[in-house]
Amino acid sequence: MTEYRWLTYDTVDDGRIAVVTLNRPRQRNAQHRGLLVELDEAFTAAQYDDAVRVVILRGAGTAFSSGHDLGSRDAVVEREPGPDQHPSFQGNGATRDGIERMWLQEWHYFVQNTRRWRDLRKVTIASVQGPVYAAGLMLMWACDLIVADTTAEFADVVGARLGMCGVEYFAHPWEFGRRRAKDLLLTGDSLTVQEAYRLGMVSRVFEAGELEDKTLHYARRIAGLPSATSLMIKESVNQAQDHAGFHNSLQTSFNLHELNHSQYAVLTRGESVLYGPELGGKPWNEHGPVVPTSKTEVKLSS
């Protein structure tokens, strides 16, 4: 069995339910390449195992995932040439020049990975708590069902803080609705778990401290269905969404995302692919707290 460094993989109920736990709590489960590659391996293992009927994806600690890892020591070391460089930085476009390098790397590890997880041949449940920001949304949205506790909040801050047009797996209009997606992307405001439930993005809301147990109860109920029935329900809904344009819209939005990076590369003469101090903006880690969205007020974010 695969030995994981950045996550844990367990099965319960005689192997019928697999539990994948992101295990970088000190970094609020921020996603660096090592974590993403292991997550793909874990999902593949669950898919291969015919005993598994449902896969739960959760995060250790107080946050499901705070998004891409933009600066931890682990993330820096794995990118740099040397004995600790992650193998994924030696292929899949990593040795190409210009924007082609980022375009191919992000396609493989942010978009194609996520689409593959969305189409996994098992029912998947994201069990989330705390801040679910930016790329944290991508992992969550790849799952068939989302359950959350009352501490969960959801935001894509990359427009307001990095000058980007949303994360790479651009499911926002499908998850939030068109106008709410524009509002949340342009402001970077967060959505409460109760509003996420009203939108239909979240299926169940549990009290803090009950998330793990109640997610397992939920998974057991679904695991009780015939596996073919579960898969056909999943496939029927996913194909309906794809026929409505979901797959093509993801690809188009991803290409715009890469054009957005190219804009900053041109403006900074290759110094940055994000909006930051080089262009008069703040460093990404010097912004104030994320502001909750409000029906009646416009709150300023720093």
Coordinates of C-alpha atoms in Angstrom, one line a residue:
M1 CA 0.0 0.0 0.0
T2 CA 1.2 3.5 -0.8
E3 CA 2.9 5.4 2.0
Y4 CA 1.6 9.0 2.1
R5 CA 3.5 12.0 3.6
W6 CA 0.9 14.7 3.2
L7 CA -2.4 12.9 3.7
T8 CA -3.8 9.8 5.3
Y9 CA -5.8 7.1 3.7
D10 CA -8.1 4.8 5.8
T11 CA -11.1 2.5 5.2
V12 CA -14.0 1.7 7.5
D13 CA -17.0 -0.6 7.5
D14 CA -15.1 -3.5 6.0
G15 CA -13.6 -1.3 3.3
R16 CA -16.9 0.1 2.0
I17 CA -16.0 3.7 2.9
A18 CA -12.5 5.3 2.2
V19 CA -11.5 8.3 4.2
V20 CA -8.8 10.6 2.7
T21 CA -7.6 13.3 5.1
L22 CA -5.4 16.2 4.0
N23 CA -2.8 16.3 6.6
R24 CA -1.0 19.7 6.6
P25 CA -2.9 21.3 9.5
R26 CA -0.1 23.9 10.3
Q27 CA -0.6 25.3 6.8
R28 CA -4.4 24.9 7.0
N29 CA -4.0 22.2 4.4
A30 CA -2.7 24.5 1.7
Q31 CA -2.1 22.6 -1.5
H32 CA 1.4 22.2 -2.7
R33 CA 2.5 19.8 -5.4
G34 CA 3.3 16.9 -3.1
L35 CA -0.1 17.0 -1.6
L36 CA -1.9 17.2 -4.9
V37 CA 0.0 14.3 -6.4
E38 CA -0.7 12.2 -3.3
L39 CA -4.3 13.1 -3.4
D40 CA -4.5 11.8 -7.0
E41 CA -2.9 8.6 -5.9
A42 CA -5.3 8.2 -3.0
F43 CA -8.4 8.8 -5.3
T44 CA -6.9 6.3 -7.8
A45 CA -6.5 3.7 -5.0
A46 CA -10.1 4.2 -3.9
Q47 CA -11.3 3.9 -7.4
Y48 CA -9.3 0.7 -8.0
D49 CA -10.6 -1.0 -4.8
D50 CA -13.9 -2.6 -5.7
A51 CA -14.8 -2.8 -2.0
V52 CA -15.0 1.0 -1.8
R53 CA -18.4 2.5 -2.5
V54 CA -18.0 6.0 -1.0
V55 CA -14.9 8.2 -0.6
I56 CA -14.9 11.0 2.1
L57 CA -12.4 13.8 1.6
R58 CA -11.6 15.8 4.7
G59 CA -9.0 18.1 6.2
A60 CA -7.1 17.7 9.5
G61 CA -7.2 20.6 11.9
T62 CA -9.4 23.7 11.8
A63 CA -9.6 24.2 8.0
F64 CA -10.5 22.0 5.1
S65 CA -8.1 23.8 2.8
S66 CA -7.0 27.4 2.6
G67 CA -6.1 27.1 -1.1
H68 CA -2.9 27.0 -3.1
D69 CA 0.4 27.0 -1.1
L70 CA 2.0 30.2 -2.1
G71 CA 5.0 30.3 0.1
S72 CA 5.6 27.6 2.7
R73 CA 9.1 26.1 3.0
D74 CA 7.8 22.8 1.6
A75 CA 6.4 24.5 -1.4
V76 CA 9.6 26.4 -2.1
V77 CA 11.9 23.4 -1.7
E78 CA 9.8 21.1 -3.9
R79 CA 10.0 23.6 -6.8
E80 CA 13.8 24.2 -6.7
P81 CA 16.3 22.0 -8.5
G82 CA 18.1 19.6 -6.2
P83 CA 17.6 16.4 -4.3
D84 CA 14.3 17.5 -2.8
Q85 CA 12.7 18.7 -6.0
H86 CA 9.3 17.0 -6.7
P87 CA 9.5 14.9 -9.8
S88 CA 6.4 16.7 -11.2
F89 CA 8.7 19.8 -11.7
Q90 CA 10.7 17.8 -14.2
G91 CA 8.0 17.1 -16.8
N92 CA 4.5 17.9 -17.9
G93 CA 5.7 21.3 -19.2
A94 CA 8.0 22.2 -16.3
T95 CA 11.0 22.4 -18.6
R96 CA 9.3 24.6 -21.2
D97 CA 9.8 28.4 -21.6
G98 CA 7.5 31.3 -21.1
I99 CA 3.9 31.1 -20.3
E100 CA 3.8 27.6 -21.8
R101 CA 5.4 26.2 -18.7
M102 CA 2.8 27.6 -16.3
W103 CA 0.0 26.8 -18.8
L104 CA 0.9 23.1 -19.0
Q105 CA 1.8 22.7 -15.3
E106 CA -1.5 24.2 -14.1
W107 CA -3.5 22.3 -16.7
H108 CA -2.0 19.0 -15.5
Y109 CA -2.1 19.6 -11.7
F110 CA -4.9 22.0 -11.1
V111 CA -7.5 21.4 -13.9
Q112 CA -7.1 17.9 -15.3
N113 CA -6.5 16.4 -11.8
T114 CA -9.7 18.1 -10.6
R115 CA -11.8 17.1 -13.5
R116 CA -10.6 13.5 -13.1
W117 CA -11.6 13.5 -9.4
R118 CA -15.0 14.9 -10.4
D119 CA -15.5 12.0 -12.7
L120 CA -14.2 9.3 -10.2
R121 CA -16.2 6.1 -10.5
K122 CA -17.2 6.3 -6.9
V123 CA -19.4 8.7 -5.0
T124 CA -17.3 11.3 -3.2
I125 CA -18.2 13.5 -0.2
A126 CA -16.3 16.6 0.8
S127 CA -16.5 17.1 4.6
V128 CA -15.4 20.7 5.2
Q129 CA -14.8 23.0 8.1
G130 CA -13.3 26.5 8.6
P131 CA -12.1 28.6 5.7
V132 CA -12.5 27.0 2.3
Y133 CA -10.7 29.5 0.1
A134 CA -9.7 29.7 -3.6
A135 CA -8.2 26.3 -4.5
G136 CA -9.9 24.8 -1.5
L137 CA -13.1 25.3 -3.4
M138 CA -11.7 23.3 -6.3
L139 CA -11.1 20.2 -4.2
M140 CA -14.5 20.6 -2.6
W141 CA -16.3 21.2 -5.9
A142 CA -14.7 18.1 -7.4
C143 CA -16.8 16.0 -5.0
D144 CA -20.3 14.8 -5.6
L145 CA -21.6 16.0 -2.3
I146 CA -20.5 18.6 0.2
V147 CA -21.2 18.5 3.9
A148 CA -20.0 21.2 6.3
D149 CA -20.0 22.2 9.9
T150 CA -21.1 25.6 11.2
T151 CA -17.5 27.1 11.1
A152 CA -17.2 26.7 7.3
E153 CA -17.0 29.8 5.0
F154 CA -16.3 29.9 1.3
A155 CA -14.5 32.5 -0.8
D156 CA -12.4 32.9 -3.9
V157 CA -10.1 35.8 -3.0
V158 CA -7.8 35.6 -6.0
G159 CA -9.5 38.5 -7.9
A160 CA -9.4 40.9 -5.0
R161 CA -6.0 39.9 -3.8
L162 CA -4.0 38.6 -6.7
G163 CA -5.7 40.3 -9.7
M164 CA -6.7 36.9 -11.1
C165 CA -10.1 36.0 -12.8
G166 CA -10.8 33.1 -10.4
V167 CA -9.1 29.8 -9.7
E168 CA -8.1 27.4 -12.4
Y169 CA -11.1 25.0 -12.1
F170 CA -13.8 27.7 -12.8
A171 CA -17.0 26.1 -11.5
H172 CA -18.2 29.3 -9.8
P173 CA -21.2 30.1 -12.1
W174 CA -22.4 26.5 -11.7
E175 CA -22.0 26.5 -7.9
F176 CA -23.0 30.0 -7.0
G177 CA -25.2 31.1 -9.9
R178 CA -24.0 33.7 -12.5
R179 CA -24.6 37.0 -10.7
R180 CA -23.6 35.8 -7.2
A181 CA -20.4 34.4 -8.8
K182 CA -19.6 37.8 -10.3
D183 CA -20.3 39.5 -6.9
L184 CA -18.1 37.1 -4.9
L185 CA -15.3 37.1 -7.4
L186 CA -15.2 40.9 -7.8
T187 CA -15.3 41.6 -4.1
G188 CA -13.5 38.5 -2.6
D189 CA -16.2 38.4 0.1
S190 CA -17.0 35.1 1.8
L191 CA -20.2 33.1 1.9
T192 CA -21.6 31.6 5.1
V193 CA -22.3 27.9 5.3
Q194 CA -26.1 28.7 5.8
E195 CA -26.2 30.7 2.5
A196 CA -24.2 27.9 0.8
Y197 CA -26.9 25.5 1.9
R198 CA -29.6 27.8 0.5
L199 CA -27.8 27.9 -2.8
G200 CA -27.7 24.1 -2.9
M201 CA -23.9 24.0 -2.9
V202 CA -23.8 22.3 0.5
S203 CA -26.1 19.3 1.2
R204 CA -25.9 19.1 5.0
V205 CA -24.8 21.5 7.8
F206 CA -23.6 19.9 11.1
E207 CA -22.7 21.4 14.4
A208 CA -19.0 22.0 15.1
G209 CA -17.6 18.9 16.7
E210 CA -20.1 16.6 15.0
L211 CA -18.7 16.8 11.4
E212 CA -16.6 13.6 11.4
D213 CA -19.3 11.4 12.9
K214 CA -22.2 12.7 11.0
T215 CA -20.3 12.6 7.7
L216 CA -19.7 9.0 8.3
H217 CA -23.4 8.4 9.0
Y218 CA -24.2 10.2 5.7
A219 CA -21.6 8.1 3.8
R220 CA -23.1 4.9 5.3
R221 CA -26.5 5.7 4.0
I222 CA -25.2 6.3 0.5
A223 CA -23.0 3.2 0.7
G224 CA -26.2 1.2 1.3
L225 CA -27.3 1.7 -2.3
P226 CA -26.3 -0.7 -5.0
S227 CA -23.0 0.6 -6.4
A228 CA -24.3 0.6 -10.0
T229 CA -27.3 2.7 -8.9
S230 CA -25.0 5.2 -7.2
L231 CA -22.7 5.5 -10.2
M232 CA -25.6 5.9 -12.7
I233 CA -27.1 8.7 -10.6
K234 CA -23.8 10.4 -10.5
E235 CA -23.2 9.9 -14.2
S236 CA -26.7 11.1 -15.1
V237 CA -26.2 14.4 -13.2
N238 CA -22.6 14.9 -14.4
Q239 CA -23.5 14.3 -18.1
A240 CA -26.5 16.7 -17.8
Q241 CA -24.1 19.3 -16.6
D242 CA -21.6 18.5 -19.3
H243 CA -24.3 18.7 -22.0
A244 CA -25.2 22.2 -20.6
G245 CA -21.6 23.3 -21.4
F246 CA -19.7 22.7 -18.1
H247 CA -16.7 20.9 -19.6
N248 CA -16.2 23.4 -22.4
S249 CA -16.7 26.4 -20.0
L250 CA -14.0 25.0 -17.7
Q251 CA -11.5 24.9 -20.6
T252 CA -12.4 28.4 -21.8
S253 CA -12.1 29.9 -18.4
F254 CA -8.8 28.1 -17.7
N255 CA -7.4 29.6 -20.9
L256 CA -8.5 33.1 -19.7
H257 CA -6.8 32.3 -16.4
E258 CA -3.5 31.8 -18.2
L259 CA -4.0 34.9 -20.3
N260 CA -4.5 36.7 -17.0
H261 CA -1.1 35.4 -15.8
S262 CA 0.4 36.5 -19.2
Q263 CA -0.9 40.0 -18.7
Y264 CA 1.1 40.4 -15.5
A265 CA 4.2 38.7 -17.0
V266 CA 4.2 41.3 -19.8
L267 CA 3.5 44.3 -17.5
T268 CA 6.3 43.3 -15.0
R269 CA 8.7 42.1 -17.7
G270 CA 8.7 38.6 -16.4
E271 CA 9.0 39.5 -12.7
S272 CA 5.6 38.3 -11.7
V273 CA 2.5 36.5 -13.0
L274 CA 0.3 38.0 -10.3
Y275 CA -0.9 41.5 -9.4
G276 CA 1.4 42.6 -6.5
P277 CA 3.9 45.1 -5.3
E278 CA 5.6 45.3 -8.8
L279 CA 2.4 46.9 -10.1
G280 CA 1.4 48.9 -7.0
G281 CA -0.6 46.2 -5.2
K282 CA -0.1 44.6 -1.8
P283 CA 1.8 41.4 -1.2
W284 CA -0.7 38.5 -1.1
N285 CA 0.0 37.9 2.6
E286 CA -0.6 41.5 3.8
H287 CA -4.3 41.8 3.1
G288 CA -6.7 42.0 5.9
P289 CA -9.3 39.4 6.9
V290 CA -11.8 38.1 4.3
V291 CA -15.1 40.0 4.7
P292 CA -18.4 38.2 4.8
T293 CA -20.9 39.1 2.1
S294 CA -23.9 41.0 3.2
K295 CA -27.4 41.5 1.7
T296 CA -27.7 45.1 3.1
E297 CA -24.2 46.4 3.6
V298 CA -21.0 47.0 1.6
K299 CA -18.1 46.3 3.9
L300 CA -14.6 47.4 2.9
S301 CA -11.8 44.9 2.9
S302 CA -8.2 46.0 3.5

